[in-house]
Amino acid sequence: MMEPDSDFREPHLRENDFLGAFAVIQSDAGILMVQNRRRIGGASVLTWDLPGGQVEPGEELGAALRRELDEEVGIAVASKPEFLFVQEGVRTIGGERAHAWRSFFFRVTSWSGEPTAGAEVLASRWMRDEEMAEELTAPYHDSFLAWKNSGGTFFTSCWSD
């Protein structure tokens, strides 16, 4: 299996910090998650993440969220996303600062289409709350889990390799 690039940012955006938009989409089956391959702790690992991704230059957060949901799981947002929280952090690789990130998280309550993994992700699934503590172990998952448990609108995190 191919090793993931240690820098998950889009190649044409690697000179800048990461700005992201991510969706919390809930159904009776749980919260929609997508599987990615990441380099964490120096190893190639599979992670379950919320769908979403990097904002392109000149793109607004809502437009990026809509584009990413279409690309990753093939759904179209049918209502205005509701802001939930922002996560800010620093990624270090080999002890060196690689970049900062700011990720904005939105609740999406209405969409069209059945979520299915697209070309940008390995799989998609609905994850129940009771599975999250065991499944969501990437360093950047800390903010989402804290928000789920206690609420809040601003979180800081770090990701070191």
PDB file of C-alpha atoms in Angstrom:
ATOM      1  CA  MET A   1       0.000   0.000   0.000  1.00  0.00           C
ATOM      2  CA  MET A   2       1.274   3.467  -0.843  1.00  0.00           C
ATOM      3  CA  GLU A   3       2.748   5.510   2.018  1.00  0.00           C
ATOM      4  CA  PRO A   4       0.906   8.755   2.666  1.00  0.00           C
ATOM      5  CA  ASP A   5       2.722  12.015   2.233  1.00  0.00           C
ATOM      6  CA  SER A   6       3.453  13.397   5.705  1.00  0.00           C
ATOM      7  CA  ASP A   7       1.960  16.724   4.589  1.00  0.00           C
ATOM      8  CA  PHE A   8      -1.776  16.235   4.056  1.00  0.00           C
ATOM      9  CA  ARG A   9      -2.288  19.739   2.608  1.00  0.00           C
ATOM     10  CA  GLU A  10      -3.049  20.025  -1.095  1.00  0.00           C
ATOM     11  CA  PRO A  11       0.317  20.225  -2.954  1.00  0.00           C
ATOM     12  CA  HIS A  12      -0.414  23.658  -4.454  1.00  0.00           C
ATOM     13  CA  LEU A  13      -1.251  25.051  -0.985  1.00  0.00           C
ATOM     14  CA  ARG A  14       1.730  23.774   1.017  1.00  0.00           C
ATOM     15  CA  GLU A  15       3.445  27.141   1.357  1.00  0.00           C
ATOM     16  CA  ASN A  16       0.625  28.367   3.587  1.00  0.00           C
ATOM     17  CA  ASP A  17      -1.042  27.289   6.790  1.00  0.00           C
ATOM     18  CA  PHE A  18      -4.061  24.979   6.561  1.00  0.00           C
ATOM     19  CA  LEU A  19      -7.581  26.405   6.560  1.00  0.00           C
ATOM     20  CA  GLY A  20     -10.299  23.763   6.625  1.00  0.00           C
ATOM     21  CA  ALA A  21     -14.066  23.315   6.678  1.00  0.00           C
ATOM     22  CA  PHE A  22     -15.588  20.118   8.087  1.00  0.00           C
ATOM     23  CA  ALA A  23     -19.119  18.791   8.518  1.00  0.00           C
ATOM     24  CA  VAL A  24     -20.893  17.139  11.411  1.00  0.00           C
ATOM     25  CA  ILE A  25     -23.682  15.195   9.714  1.00  0.00           C
ATOM     26  CA  GLN A  26     -25.888  13.129  11.989  1.00  0.00           C
ATOM     27  CA  SER A  27     -28.580  10.559  11.248  1.00  0.00           C
ATOM     28  CA  ASP A  28     -30.273   7.861  13.283  1.00  0.00           C
ATOM     29  CA  ALA A  29     -27.299   5.638  12.366  1.00  0.00           C
ATOM     30  CA  GLY A  30     -24.709   8.009  13.911  1.00  0.00           C
ATOM     31  CA  ILE A  31     -22.307  10.676  12.631  1.00  0.00           C
ATOM     32  CA  LEU A  32     -20.922  10.424   9.109  1.00  0.00           C
ATOM     33  CA  MET A  33     -17.191   9.694   9.015  1.00  0.00           C
ATOM     34  CA  VAL A  34     -14.711   9.136   6.190  1.00  0.00           C
ATOM     35  CA  GLN A  35     -11.573   7.037   6.256  1.00  0.00           C
ATOM     36  CA  ASN A  36      -8.211   8.525   5.327  1.00  0.00           C
ATOM     37  CA  ARG A  37      -4.612   7.379   5.479  1.00  0.00           C
ATOM     38  CA  ARG A  38      -2.434   9.745   7.523  1.00  0.00           C
ATOM     39  CA  ARG A  39       1.095   9.822   8.891  1.00  0.00           C
ATOM     40  CA  ILE A  40       0.790  10.019  12.662  1.00  0.00           C
ATOM     41  CA  GLY A  41       3.609   9.367  15.106  1.00  0.00           C
ATOM     42  CA  GLY A  42       5.874   8.488  12.198  1.00  0.00           C
ATOM     43  CA  ALA A  43       3.618   5.653  11.021  1.00  0.00           C
ATOM     44  CA  SER A  44       1.111   5.288   8.215  1.00  0.00           C
ATOM     45  CA  VAL A  45      -2.298   4.793   9.865  1.00  0.00           C
ATOM     46  CA  LEU A  46      -5.941   4.663   8.854  1.00  0.00           C
ATOM     47  CA  THR A  47      -8.119   7.270  10.515  1.00  0.00           C
ATOM     48  CA  TRP A  48     -11.837   8.008  10.622  1.00  0.00           C
ATOM     49  CA  ASP A  49     -12.424  11.727  10.173  1.00  0.00           C
ATOM     50  CA  LEU A  50     -15.333  14.068   9.676  1.00  0.00           C
ATOM     51  CA  PRO A  51     -15.863  14.802   5.984  1.00  0.00           C
ATOM     52  CA  GLY A  52     -14.404  18.077   4.771  1.00  0.00           C
ATOM     53  CA  GLY A  53     -11.073  19.520   3.840  1.00  0.00           C
ATOM     54  CA  GLN A  54      -8.912  22.386   2.737  1.00  0.00           C
ATOM     55  CA  VAL A  55     -10.317  25.729   1.648  1.00  0.00           C
ATOM     56  CA  GLU A  56      -8.957  26.848  -1.716  1.00  0.00           C
ATOM     57  CA  PRO A  57      -7.590  30.400  -2.196  1.00  0.00           C
ATOM     58  CA  GLY A  58     -10.479  32.851  -2.628  1.00  0.00           C
ATOM     59  CA  GLU A  59     -13.051  30.243  -1.578  1.00  0.00           C
ATOM     60  CA  GLU A  60     -15.489  30.929   1.255  1.00  0.00           C
ATOM     61  CA  LEU A  61     -15.911  28.379   4.039  1.00  0.00           C
ATOM     62  CA  GLY A  62     -19.458  27.404   3.012  1.00  0.00           C
ATOM     63  CA  ALA A  63     -18.434  26.889  -0.603  1.00  0.00           C
ATOM     64  CA  ALA A  64     -15.449  24.778   0.474  1.00  0.00           C
ATOM     65  CA  LEU A  65     -17.670  22.675   2.719  1.00  0.00           C
ATOM     66  CA  ARG A  66     -20.135  22.049  -0.099  1.00  0.00           C
ATOM     67  CA  ARG A  67     -17.350  21.169  -2.550  1.00  0.00           C
ATOM     68  CA  GLU A  68     -15.633  18.818  -0.107  1.00  0.00           C
ATOM     69  CA  LEU A  69     -18.873  16.989   0.742  1.00  0.00           C
ATOM     70  CA  ASP A  70     -19.555  16.495  -2.948  1.00  0.00           C
ATOM     71  CA  GLU A  71     -15.985  15.260  -3.604  1.00  0.00           C
ATOM     72  CA  GLU A  72     -15.670  13.014  -0.541  1.00  0.00           C
ATOM     73  CA  VAL A  73     -19.138  11.494  -0.118  1.00  0.00           C
ATOM     74  CA  GLY A  74     -21.206  12.644  -3.109  1.00  0.00           C
ATOM     75  CA  ILE A  75     -23.852  14.613  -1.248  1.00  0.00           C
ATOM     76  CA  ALA A  76     -25.237  18.097  -1.896  1.00  0.00           C
ATOM     77  CA  VAL A  77     -25.868  20.364   1.090  1.00  0.00           C
ATOM     78  CA  ALA A  78     -29.515  21.435   1.014  1.00  0.00           C
ATOM     79  CA  SER A  79     -29.594  23.883   3.954  1.00  0.00           C
ATOM     80  CA  LYS A  80     -27.357  26.549   5.443  1.00  0.00           C
ATOM     81  CA  PRO A  81     -24.619  24.908   7.544  1.00  0.00           C
ATOM     82  CA  GLU A  82     -24.639  25.931  11.228  1.00  0.00           C
ATOM     83  CA  PHE A  83     -21.291  26.998  12.743  1.00  0.00           C
ATOM     84  CA  LEU A  84     -20.303  24.770  15.670  1.00  0.00           C
ATOM     85  CA  PHE A  85     -16.676  25.426  16.622  1.00  0.00           C
ATOM     86  CA  VAL A  86     -13.173  26.209  15.408  1.00  0.00           C
ATOM     87  CA  GLN A  87      -9.983  24.265  16.091  1.00  0.00           C
ATOM     88  CA  GLU A  88      -6.550  25.845  15.880  1.00  0.00           C
ATOM     89  CA  GLY A  89      -3.294  23.972  16.134  1.00  0.00           C
ATOM     90  CA  VAL A  90       0.316  23.529  15.103  1.00  0.00           C
ATOM     91  CA  ARG A  91       1.734  20.536  13.265  1.00  0.00           C
ATOM     92  CA  THR A  92       5.349  19.624  13.884  1.00  0.00           C
ATOM     93  CA  ILE A  93       7.343  17.063  11.944  1.00  0.00           C
ATOM     94  CA  GLY A  94      10.656  15.879  13.351  1.00  0.00           C
ATOM     95  CA  GLY A  95      10.512  18.617  15.967  1.00  0.00           C
ATOM     96  CA  GLU A  96      10.189  21.357  13.338  1.00  0.00           C
ATOM     97  CA  ARG A  97       7.094  23.499  12.925  1.00  0.00           C
ATOM     98  CA  ALA A  98       5.463  22.455   9.639  1.00  0.00           C
ATOM     99  CA  HIS A  99       2.370  24.657   9.668  1.00  0.00           C
ATOM    100  CA  ALA A 100      -0.529  25.929  11.715  1.00  0.00           C
ATOM    101  CA  TRP A 101      -4.090  24.931  11.001  1.00  0.00           C
ATOM    102  CA  ARG A 102      -7.496  26.429  11.562  1.00  0.00           C
ATOM    103  CA  SER A 103     -10.459  24.156  10.976  1.00  0.00           C
ATOM    104  CA  PHE A 104     -14.071  25.332  11.107  1.00  0.00           C
ATOM    105  CA  PHE A 105     -16.766  22.789  11.929  1.00  0.00           C
ATOM    106  CA  PHE A 106     -20.389  23.073  10.807  1.00  0.00           C
ATOM    107  CA  ARG A 107     -23.552  21.069  11.405  1.00  0.00           C
ATOM    108  CA  VAL A 108     -25.264  19.975   8.183  1.00  0.00           C
ATOM    109  CA  THR A 109     -28.864  18.908   8.784  1.00  0.00           C
ATOM    110  CA  SER A 110     -30.226  18.601   5.260  1.00  0.00           C
ATOM    111  CA  TRP A 111     -28.607  17.074   2.192  1.00  0.00           C
ATOM    112  CA  SER A 112     -29.488  15.215  -0.951  1.00  0.00           C
ATOM    113  CA  GLY A 113     -27.891  11.987  -2.047  1.00  0.00           C
ATOM    114  CA  GLU A 114     -26.778   8.913  -0.170  1.00  0.00           C
ATOM    115  CA  PRO A 115     -23.275   9.310   1.331  1.00  0.00           C
ATOM    116  CA  THR A 116     -20.829   7.035  -0.484  1.00  0.00           C
ATOM    117  CA  ALA A 117     -17.034   7.193  -0.381  1.00  0.00           C
ATOM    118  CA  GLY A 118     -15.641   9.168  -3.308  1.00  0.00           C
ATOM    119  CA  ALA A 119     -12.165   9.149  -4.835  1.00  0.00           C
ATOM    120  CA  GLU A 120     -10.661  11.397  -2.123  1.00  0.00           C
ATOM    121  CA  VAL A 121     -11.392   9.000   0.766  1.00  0.00           C
ATOM    122  CA  LEU A 122     -10.988   5.274   1.347  1.00  0.00           C
ATOM    123  CA  ALA A 123     -14.406   4.577   2.897  1.00  0.00           C
ATOM    124  CA  SER A 124     -17.375   6.196   4.601  1.00  0.00           C
ATOM    125  CA  ARG A 125     -19.605   5.049   7.443  1.00  0.00           C
ATOM    126  CA  TRP A 126     -21.976   6.186  10.143  1.00  0.00           C
ATOM    127  CA  MET A 127     -20.305   6.032  13.567  1.00  0.00           C
ATOM    128  CA  ARG A 128     -22.221   5.782  16.831  1.00  0.00           C
ATOM    129  CA  ASP A 129     -21.223   7.889  19.849  1.00  0.00           C
ATOM    130  CA  GLU A 130     -20.143   4.841  21.841  1.00  0.00           C
ATOM    131  CA  GLU A 131     -17.583   3.929  19.136  1.00  0.00           C
ATOM    132  CA  MET A 132     -15.900   7.322  18.976  1.00  0.00           C
ATOM    133  CA  ALA A 133     -13.558   7.142  21.976  1.00  0.00           C
ATOM    134  CA  GLU A 134     -11.964   3.975  20.585  1.00  0.00           C
ATOM    135  CA  GLU A 135     -12.044   4.904  16.881  1.00  0.00           C
ATOM    136  CA  LEU A 136     -11.104   8.615  16.955  1.00  0.00           C
ATOM    137  CA  THR A 137      -7.509   8.550  18.155  1.00  0.00           C
ATOM    138  CA  ALA A 138      -5.684  10.940  15.802  1.00  0.00           C
ATOM    139  CA  PRO A 139      -4.194  13.937  17.650  1.00  0.00           C
ATOM    140  CA  TYR A 140      -6.540  16.371  15.906  1.00  0.00           C
ATOM    141  CA  HIS A 141      -9.638  14.432  17.063  1.00  0.00           C
ATOM    142  CA  ASP A 142      -9.266  15.842  20.584  1.00  0.00           C
ATOM    143  CA  SER A 143     -11.223  18.998  19.803  1.00  0.00           C
ATOM    144  CA  PHE A 144     -14.179  17.203  18.217  1.00  0.00           C
ATOM    145  CA  LEU A 145     -14.410  14.787  21.149  1.00  0.00           C
ATOM    146  CA  ALA A 146     -14.193  17.668  23.661  1.00  0.00           C
ATOM    147  CA  TRP A 147     -16.918  19.542  21.774  1.00  0.00           C
ATOM    148  CA  LYS A 148     -19.148  16.425  21.755  1.00  0.00           C
ATOM    149  CA  ASN A 149     -18.652  15.928  25.495  1.00  0.00           C
ATOM    150  CA  SER A 150     -18.789  19.513  26.767  1.00  0.00           C
ATOM    151  CA  GLY A 151     -19.652  21.932  23.971  1.00  0.00           C
ATOM    152  CA  GLY A 152     -17.623  25.080  23.340  1.00  0.00           C
ATOM    153  CA  THR A 153     -16.662  27.082  20.282  1.00  0.00           C
ATOM    154  CA  PHE A 154     -12.833  27.336  20.336  1.00  0.00           C
ATOM    155  CA  PHE A 155     -10.277  24.570  20.829  1.00  0.00           C
ATOM    156  CA  THR A 156      -6.506  24.283  20.452  1.00  0.00           C
ATOM    157  CA  SER A 157      -4.613  21.162  19.511  1.00  0.00           C
ATOM    158  CA  CYS A 158      -1.220  19.909  18.375  1.00  0.00           C
ATOM    159  CA  TRP A 159      -0.057  17.200  15.997  1.00  0.00           C
ATOM    160  CA  SER A 160       3.547  16.047  16.347  1.00  0.00           C
ATOM    161  CA  ASP A 161       5.358  13.477  14.243  1.00  0.00           C
TER     162      ASP A 161
END
